Short mmCIF file of C-alpha atoms in Angstrom, two decimals:
data_model
loop_
_atom_site.label_atom_id
_atom_site.label_comp_id
_atom_site.label_asym_id
_atom_site.label_seq_id
_atom_site.Cartn_x
_atom_site.Cartn_y
_atom_site.Cartn_z
CA UNK A 23 154.94 107.01 119.26
CA UNK A 24 156.56 109.76 121.35
CA UNK A 25 159.95 109.10 123.28
CA UNK A 26 159.89 108.69 127.11
CA UNK A 27 162.01 112.04 127.32
CA UNK A 28 159.38 113.83 125.26
CA UNK A 29 156.75 112.46 127.32
CA UNK A 30 158.24 113.51 130.65
CA UNK A 31 159.03 116.87 129.33
CA UNK A 32 155.36 117.45 128.18
CA UNK A 33 154.29 116.18 131.46
CA UNK A 34 156.46 118.34 133.41
CA UNK A 35 155.83 121.21 131.56
CA UNK A 36 152.08 120.76 131.62
CA UNK A 37 152.21 120.55 135.25
CA UNK A 38 154.45 123.32 135.85
CA UNK A 39 152.39 125.96 133.61
CA UNK A 40 149.19 124.72 135.11
CA UNK A 41 150.50 125.27 138.60
CA UNK A 42 151.80 128.68 137.54
CA UNK A 43 148.72 129.51 135.79
CA UNK A 44 146.53 128.46 138.78
CA UNK A 45 149.00 130.48 141.00
CA UNK A 46 148.80 133.67 138.91
CA UNK A 47 145.08 133.46 138.48
CA UNK A 48 144.42 132.64 142.47
CA UNK A 49 147.24 135.16 143.28
CA UNK A 50 145.80 137.92 141.06
CA UNK A 51 142.32 137.36 142.20
CA UNK A 52 143.39 137.40 145.65
CA UNK A 53 145.52 140.53 145.24
CA UNK A 54 142.80 142.42 143.66
CA UNK A 55 140.19 141.32 145.90
CA UNK A 56 142.44 142.59 149.05
CA UNK A 57 143.03 145.92 147.08
CA UNK A 58 139.38 146.22 146.52
CA UNK A 59 138.74 145.91 150.24
CA UNK A 60 141.47 148.42 150.95
CA UNK A 61 139.98 151.04 148.52
CA UNK A 62 136.45 150.36 150.12
CA UNK A 63 137.70 150.93 153.40
CA UNK A 64 139.60 153.89 152.39
CA UNK A 65 136.45 155.36 151.18
CA UNK A 66 134.73 155.00 154.28
CA UNK A 67 137.88 156.48 156.01
CA UNK A 68 137.68 159.60 153.75
CA UNK A 69 134.15 160.06 154.24
CA UNK A 70 134.58 160.28 157.89
CA UNK A 71 137.57 162.74 157.76
CA UNK A 72 135.16 165.03 155.35
CA UNK A 73 132.82 165.04 158.13
CA UNK A 74 135.51 165.45 160.92
CA UNK A 75 136.90 168.51 159.12
CA UNK A 76 133.59 170.08 158.65
CA UNK A 77 132.73 169.69 162.26
CA UNK A 78 136.09 171.34 163.02
CA UNK A 79 135.58 174.16 160.85
CA UNK A 80 132.25 175.20 162.16
CA UNK A 81 132.25 178.51 163.96
CA UNK A 82 130.69 178.14 167.24
CA UNK A 83 130.37 181.91 168.09
CA UNK A 84 128.64 182.83 164.56
CA UNK A 85 127.14 179.34 164.51
CA UNK A 86 128.17 179.30 160.64
CA UNK A 87 130.87 177.76 158.46
CA UNK A 88 133.69 179.46 156.65
CA UNK A 89 132.35 179.26 152.94
CA UNK A 90 135.84 179.54 151.59
CA UNK A 91 136.89 176.48 153.48
CA UNK A 92 133.67 174.84 152.52
CA UNK A 93 134.59 175.43 149.06
CA UNK A 94 137.92 174.36 149.30
CA UNK A 95 137.00 171.06 150.97
CA UNK A 96 134.22 170.45 148.43
CA UNK A 97 136.61 171.10 145.39
CA UNK A 98 139.25 169.06 146.67
CA UNK A 99 136.67 166.24 147.49
CA UNK A 100 135.22 166.67 143.95
CA UNK A 101 138.59 166.02 142.28
CA UNK A 102 138.86 162.77 144.47
CA UNK A 103 135.63 161.83 143.36
CA UNK A 104 133.17 162.77 146.03
CA UNK A 105 130.53 165.07 145.41
CA UNK A 106 129.29 167.05 148.62
CA UNK A 107 126.21 168.73 149.60
CA UNK A 108 126.39 170.39 152.97
CA UNK A 109 123.05 171.37 155.09
CA UNK A 110 122.94 173.52 157.96
CA UNK A 111 120.55 172.31 161.13
CA UNK A 112 117.35 173.45 159.34
CA UNK A 113 118.19 171.46 156.10
CA UNK A 114 119.10 174.44 154.00
CA UNK A 115 121.91 173.93 151.48
CA UNK A 116 124.92 175.55 152.53
CA UNK A 117 127.23 174.38 149.98
CA UNK A 118 126.28 172.29 146.80
CA UNK A 119 129.20 170.97 144.23
CA UNK A 120 126.73 170.35 141.65
CA UNK A 121 125.32 173.86 142.02
CA UNK A 122 128.96 175.12 141.93
CA UNK A 123 130.05 173.32 138.79
CA UNK A 124 127.64 170.77 137.41
CA UNK A 125 129.58 170.26 134.24
CA UNK A 126 132.90 169.28 136.46
CA UNK A 127 130.58 167.12 138.67
CA UNK A 128 129.26 165.29 135.45
CA UNK A 129 132.88 164.73 133.80
CA UNK A 130 134.21 163.41 137.20
CA UNK A 131 131.42 160.93 137.32
CA UNK A 132 131.60 159.89 133.71
CA UNK A 133 135.39 159.37 134.22
CA UNK A 134 134.85 157.24 137.19
CA UNK A 135 132.10 155.28 135.51
CA UNK A 136 134.19 154.45 132.42
CA UNK A 137 137.11 153.64 134.74
CA UNK A 138 135.32 150.95 136.67
CA UNK A 139 133.55 149.55 133.78
CA UNK A 140 137.14 148.78 132.50
CA UNK A 141 137.71 146.61 135.34
CA UNK A 142 134.16 145.01 135.25
CA UNK A 143 132.74 146.65 138.09
CA UNK A 144 128.99 146.97 137.90
CA UNK A 145 128.57 149.36 141.09
CA UNK A 146 127.18 153.03 140.74
CA UNK A 147 127.07 156.44 142.50
CA UNK A 148 125.26 156.65 145.65
CA UNK A 149 124.64 159.45 148.20
CA UNK A 150 125.51 158.85 152.07
CA UNK A 151 124.30 161.14 154.55
CA UNK A 152 126.14 162.13 157.67
CA UNK A 153 125.22 164.03 160.69
CA UNK A 154 127.53 166.90 161.66
CA UNK A 155 127.75 167.51 165.18
CA UNK A 156 129.16 169.83 167.48
CA UNK A 157 129.53 169.77 171.50
CA UNK A 158 126.99 166.92 171.52
CA UNK A 159 124.45 168.92 169.32
CA UNK A 160 123.64 168.41 165.75
CA UNK A 161 124.69 171.52 163.58
CA UNK A 162 124.03 170.09 160.41
CA UNK A 163 124.48 167.39 157.90
CA UNK A 164 126.54 166.61 154.67
CA UNK A 165 125.46 164.46 151.68
CA UNK A 166 128.51 162.45 150.28
CA UNK A 167 128.08 161.01 146.78
CA UNK A 168 130.52 158.58 145.54
CA UNK A 169 130.73 155.48 143.46
CA UNK A 170 130.12 152.28 145.27
CA UNK A 171 130.77 149.76 146.65
CA UNK A 172 134.23 151.16 145.64
CA UNK A 173 135.94 153.03 142.76
CA UNK A 174 139.71 153.48 141.83
CA UNK A 175 140.98 157.04 141.63
CA UNK A 176 143.63 157.69 138.81
CA UNK A 177 146.61 156.70 141.04
CA UNK A 178 144.59 153.48 142.29
CA UNK A 179 143.88 152.60 138.75
CA UNK A 180 147.42 153.08 137.49
CA UNK A 181 148.65 150.93 140.38
CA UNK A 182 146.21 148.06 139.75
CA UNK A 183 147.20 148.09 136.27
CA UNK A 184 150.91 148.11 137.13
CA UNK A 185 150.39 145.29 139.46
CA UNK A 186 148.65 143.15 136.73
CA UNK A 187 151.26 143.74 134.41
CA UNK A 188 153.82 142.60 136.73
CA UNK A 189 151.85 139.60 137.63
CA UNK A 190 151.57 138.86 133.90
CA UNK A 191 155.36 139.26 133.21
CA UNK A 192 156.05 137.36 136.48
CA UNK A 193 153.86 134.27 134.98
CA UNK A 194 155.57 134.68 131.43
CA UNK A 195 159.12 134.51 133.27
CA UNK A 196 157.89 131.73 135.30
CA UNK A 197 156.64 129.77 132.40
CA UNK A 198 159.92 130.12 130.43
CA UNK A 199 161.82 129.23 133.59
CA UNK A 200 159.66 126.13 133.96
CA UNK A 201 160.06 125.24 130.46
CA UNK A 202 163.94 125.11 130.82
CA UNK A 203 163.83 123.42 134.28
CA UNK A 204 161.23 120.87 132.84
CA UNK A 205 163.36 120.08 130.00
CA UNK A 206 166.36 119.63 132.26
CA UNK A 207 164.54 117.47 134.67
CA UNK A 208 163.06 115.23 132.00
CA UNK A 209 166.55 114.72 130.46
CA UNK A 210 168.03 113.83 134.08
CA UNK A 211 165.16 111.35 134.61
CA UNK A 212 164.98 110.00 131.23
CA UNK A 213 168.64 109.29 130.50
CA UNK A 214 168.93 106.15 132.87
CA UNK A 215 165.88 104.90 131.85
CA UNK A 216 166.56 105.25 128.04
CA UNK A 217 169.97 103.57 128.92
CA UNK A 218 168.63 100.93 130.90
CA UNK A 219 166.11 100.34 127.86
CA UNK A 220 168.99 100.02 125.47
CA UNK A 221 170.62 97.51 127.69
CA UNK A 222 167.37 95.53 128.25
CA UNK A 223 167.26 95.61 124.26
CA UNK A 224 170.93 94.21 124.15
CA UNK A 225 169.89 91.55 126.83
CA UNK A 226 166.91 90.22 124.85
CA UNK A 227 169.22 89.84 121.80
CA UNK A 228 171.48 87.33 123.82
CA UNK A 229 173.97 89.79 125.20
CA UNK A 230 173.85 88.57 128.72
CA UNK A 231 177.24 90.06 129.78
CA UNK A 232 176.16 93.81 129.39
CA UNK A 233 175.42 95.88 132.52
CA UNK A 234 174.03 99.13 133.59
CA UNK A 235 176.89 100.80 135.54
CA UNK A 236 175.24 104.23 135.90
CA UNK A 237 173.51 105.37 139.18
CA UNK A 238 171.03 108.11 140.07
CA UNK A 239 169.71 109.91 143.34
CA UNK A 240 166.38 108.32 142.48
CA UNK A 241 165.70 105.04 144.49
CA UNK A 242 162.97 103.76 141.79
CA UNK A 243 165.64 104.23 139.05
CA UNK A 244 168.23 102.31 140.97
CA UNK A 245 165.71 99.60 141.68
CA UNK A 246 165.17 99.18 137.94
CA UNK A 247 168.90 99.33 137.26
CA UNK A 248 169.48 96.73 140.07
CA UNK A 249 166.68 94.63 138.37
CA UNK A 250 168.04 94.83 134.95
CA UNK A 251 171.68 93.73 135.90
CA UNK A 252 170.02 90.75 138.18
CA UNK A 253 167.95 89.96 135.10
CA UNK A 254 171.24 89.90 132.97
CA UNK A 255 173.18 87.89 135.54
CA UNK A 256 170.20 85.17 135.94
CA UNK A 257 169.65 84.73 132.17
CA UNK A 258 173.61 84.50 131.72
CA UNK A 259 173.37 81.48 134.44
CA UNK A 260 170.65 79.93 132.95
CA UNK A 261 172.29 79.95 129.46
CA UNK A 262 175.34 78.57 130.64
CA UNK A 263 173.00 75.93 132.69
CA UNK A 264 171.15 75.35 129.34
CA UNK A 265 174.37 74.67 127.37
CA UNK A 266 175.89 72.29 129.99
CA UNK A 267 172.43 70.48 130.49
CA UNK A 268 172.32 69.90 126.76
CA UNK A 269 176.02 68.63 126.94
CA UNK A 270 175.15 66.32 129.87
CA UNK A 271 172.09 65.12 128.42
CA UNK A 272 173.85 64.38 125.11
CA UNK A 273 176.76 62.53 126.99
CA UNK A 274 174.21 60.61 129.20
CA UNK A 275 172.37 59.27 126.09
CA UNK A 276 175.33 58.88 123.95
CA UNK A 277 177.07 56.39 126.41
CA UNK A 278 174.51 53.65 126.54
CA UNK A 279 173.47 54.21 122.94
CA UNK A 280 177.17 53.72 121.93
CA UNK A 281 177.40 50.82 124.31
CA UNK A 282 174.16 48.97 122.89
CA UNK A 283 175.11 49.91 119.15
CA UNK A 284 178.64 48.51 119.44
CA UNK A 285 177.33 45.18 121.33
CA UNK A 286 174.61 44.55 118.72
CA UNK A 287 177.15 45.34 115.81
CA UNK A 288 179.30 42.76 117.15
CA UNK A 289 176.89 40.16 117.61
CA UNK A 290 175.17 40.95 114.11
CA UNK A 291 178.62 40.76 112.41
CA UNK A 292 179.35 37.52 114.20
CA UNK A 293 182.31 38.85 116.31
CA UNK A 294 180.37 38.01 119.44
CA UNK A 295 178.27 34.94 120.42
CA UNK A 296 174.66 35.76 121.34
CA UNK A 297 174.56 35.10 124.96
CA UNK A 298 172.14 35.84 127.52
CA UNK A 299 174.63 38.12 129.38
CA UNK A 300 175.43 40.16 126.49
CA UNK A 301 171.54 40.69 125.84
CA UNK A 302 171.25 41.33 129.46
CA UNK A 303 173.81 44.12 129.27
CA UNK A 304 172.39 45.63 126.28
CA UNK A 305 168.76 45.40 128.21
CA UNK A 306 170.51 47.49 131.22
CA UNK A 307 171.57 50.06 128.82
CA UNK A 308 168.21 50.55 127.23
CA UNK A 309 166.81 50.56 130.85
CA UNK A 310 169.43 53.17 131.53
CA UNK A 311 168.27 55.07 128.55
CA UNK A 312 164.67 54.49 129.83
CA UNK A 313 165.50 56.27 133.21
CA UNK A 314 167.16 59.26 131.53
CA UNK A 315 164.02 59.96 129.45
CA UNK A 316 161.79 59.26 132.41
CA UNK A 317 163.71 62.10 134.43
CA UNK A 318 163.29 64.50 131.39
CA UNK A 319 159.67 63.77 131.29
CA UNK A 320 159.40 64.45 135.06
CA UNK A 321 161.40 67.70 134.98
CA UNK A 322 159.12 68.93 131.94
CA UNK A 323 156.35 68.02 134.00
CA UNK A 324 157.67 69.86 137.07
CA UNK A 325 158.31 72.99 135.16
CA UNK A 326 154.78 73.16 133.27
CA UNK A 327 153.38 73.28 136.42
CA UNK A 328 151.27 69.93 136.10
CA UNK A 329 152.93 68.16 138.94
CA UNK A 330 150.40 68.06 141.84
CA UNK A 331 151.48 67.23 145.33
CA UNK A 332 148.92 65.42 147.32
CA UNK A 333 150.26 66.32 151.00
CA UNK A 334 149.31 64.65 154.28
CA UNK A 335 150.95 63.65 157.59
CA UNK A 336 154.05 61.76 156.52
CA UNK A 337 156.46 59.92 159.13
CA UNK A 338 160.02 60.63 157.81
CA UNK A 339 161.42 57.59 159.57
CA UNK A 340 158.80 55.28 157.55
CA UNK A 341 159.98 57.22 154.55
CA UNK A 342 163.62 56.28 155.13
CA UNK A 343 162.72 52.82 155.95
CA UNK A 344 161.20 52.51 152.41
CA UNK A 345 163.92 53.90 150.50
CA UNK A 346 166.33 51.51 152.42
CA UNK A 347 164.25 48.44 151.37
CA UNK A 348 164.17 49.61 147.76
CA UNK A 349 168.04 49.80 147.46
CA UNK A 350 168.96 47.33 150.14
CA UNK A 351 169.87 44.72 147.31
CA UNK A 352 172.03 47.22 145.50
CA UNK A 353 173.81 48.26 148.60
CA UNK A 354 174.71 44.45 149.47
CA UNK A 355 176.28 43.94 146.02
CA UNK A 356 178.68 46.36 146.89
CA UNK A 357 178.94 44.92 150.55
CA UNK A 358 177.87 48.24 151.96
CA UNK A 359 176.27 48.62 155.34
CA UNK A 360 172.76 50.47 155.49
CA UNK A 361 171.62 51.80 158.98
CA UNK A 362 168.48 53.83 160.07
CA UNK A 363 168.56 56.02 163.13
CA UNK A 364 166.26 58.58 164.66
CA UNK A 365 162.76 58.80 165.62
CA UNK A 366 159.03 59.05 164.24
CA UNK A 367 158.76 62.44 162.73
CA UNK A 368 155.52 63.47 161.12
CA UNK A 369 155.64 66.36 158.51
CA UNK A 370 153.13 67.55 155.94
CA UNK A 371 154.34 66.46 152.60
CA UNK A 372 153.74 64.16 149.62
CA UNK A 373 154.63 60.65 150.73
CA UNK A 374 155.53 59.63 147.24
CA UNK A 375 157.65 62.46 146.45
CA UNK A 376 159.36 62.31 149.70
CA UNK A 377 160.26 58.41 148.93
CA UNK A 378 161.60 59.60 145.59
CA UNK A 379 163.88 62.41 147.04
CA UNK A 380 165.13 59.99 149.76
CA UNK A 381 165.94 57.11 147.38
CA UNK A 382 167.60 59.63 144.98
CA UNK A 383 170.07 60.63 147.97
CA UNK A 384 170.48 57.00 149.10
CA UNK A 385 171.11 55.84 145.48
CA UNK A 386 173.72 58.39 144.77
CA UNK A 387 175.29 57.50 148.15
CA UNK A 388 175.39 53.96 147.12
CA UNK A 389 177.02 54.81 143.91
CA UNK A 390 179.77 57.03 145.09
CA UNK A 391 180.58 54.96 148.29
CA UNK A 392 183.41 52.55 148.03
CA UNK A 393 182.90 48.88 148.32
CA UNK A 394 182.49 47.94 151.81
CA UNK A 395 181.56 51.39 152.97
CA UNK A 396 178.98 52.62 155.27
CA UNK A 397 175.95 54.48 154.75
CA UNK A 398 173.52 55.70 157.40
CA UNK A 399 170.24 57.79 157.29
CA UNK A 400 169.02 59.74 160.25
CA UNK A 401 165.38 61.01 160.81
CA UNK A 402 165.02 63.60 163.38
CA UNK A 403 162.65 66.47 164.33
CA UNK A 404 163.76 70.16 163.70
CA UNK A 405 162.54 73.15 165.48
CA UNK A 406 159.68 73.63 162.89
CA UNK A 407 160.01 70.63 160.54
CA UNK A 408 161.47 67.25 160.13
CA UNK A 409 165.28 66.52 158.89
CA UNK A 410 166.51 63.50 156.80
CA UNK A 411 170.21 63.08 156.71
CA UNK A 412 172.20 60.71 154.33
CA UNK A 413 175.47 60.24 155.78
CA UNK A 414 178.29 58.15 154.14
CA UNK A 415 182.24 57.99 153.71
CA UNK A 416 182.20 58.22 150.00
CA UNK A 417 183.99 60.68 147.87
CA UNK A 418 181.94 63.68 148.72
CA UNK A 419 181.24 66.70 146.67
CA UNK A 420 183.92 69.47 146.58
CA UNK A 421 182.88 72.53 148.62
CA UNK A 422 182.94 75.03 145.44
CA UNK A 423 180.42 72.52 143.88
CA UNK A 424 177.93 72.74 146.59
CA UNK A 425 175.89 75.92 145.37
CA UNK A 426 175.10 74.32 142.28
CA UNK A 427 173.84 70.48 143.27
CA UNK A 428 170.17 71.65 142.97
CA UNK A 429 170.69 72.81 139.38
CA UNK A 430 169.18 70.45 136.68
CA UNK A 431 171.35 67.66 135.61
CA UNK A 432 174.30 69.08 137.28
CA UNK A 433 177.15 66.62 137.59
CA UNK A 434 180.40 67.21 139.59
#
């Protein structure tokens, strides 16, 4: 299995190389196409210049061309790849490059054909007829034979070959540069990811105190680092809570078990007389154990997702009155006063669970309020919901403990 750095390097390199290759290919095609159009246009301009030169060298008085000039123009044109045949107004040949030097014409045509075959051009030689005019009248014509639709001269061929070589070298240099840059970028991107993966492995082995300290200029990588650090903190908190919950549950179970065990041993050994009061005390401790076990079962049910809420319109004032009725006897045993204030407030909730919540709050208030204290429940309507307040003059909860009161089995 390849490492992240290797995969990033390969991906970046492939992307860069493909980009460079496509740029080189399309760039070369574009340049070649533009140069071909330029050469084709130059052929047309060269032909027009030949016609113009012939028109300018026509002797109007003698109505004839300078043969030496025709020979000079014809030979220069021949070396450039243009084969001329000049005719007078009657159609008689005045000068013909093939008649003058057939072997040279054939050699030049062969050279041009081979040169163009090497660049995959499938054109051929064709004759183009142009009229020669002077002062508005036709004085003759010229047949210019050249390779079409375009052809490269020796200089053109050397230029296009050099240009292709430059593009190839530039592509190779760009590829080498992309390899270096791709490797550096992959290393830069992979380093924080690899480090974060190492930290995640340490967290999976129970080292919750470790943190990722490095930061990058990439938002997504910083989000990953923050998520890993947050996960480590959350797991550390859950681990501490689990240990504390285990201790608290063990303590809660040990106390009634120890009390019941001590009472039963004393009665079995004959140290205590078996009386209804002592049996009732044992029974109360057993009930307390049952309540703890029921709490654990409810917690497991909630965390497993099996708890179903049956919502309906519930009056919070009615819920509070039911909780007071359930615990009034317990409050009266401590000579505590219970009062209910507020107004009818309907909310969408599970009535049984709401009664359970308010009952638990009221039970805690009764337990931690001194004898003769006062406890008041208020039910009011909020901006978008209902509010139930349980107020008492008991010992209260230290402010530093308030963030933890909703943790499982938390006890201050």
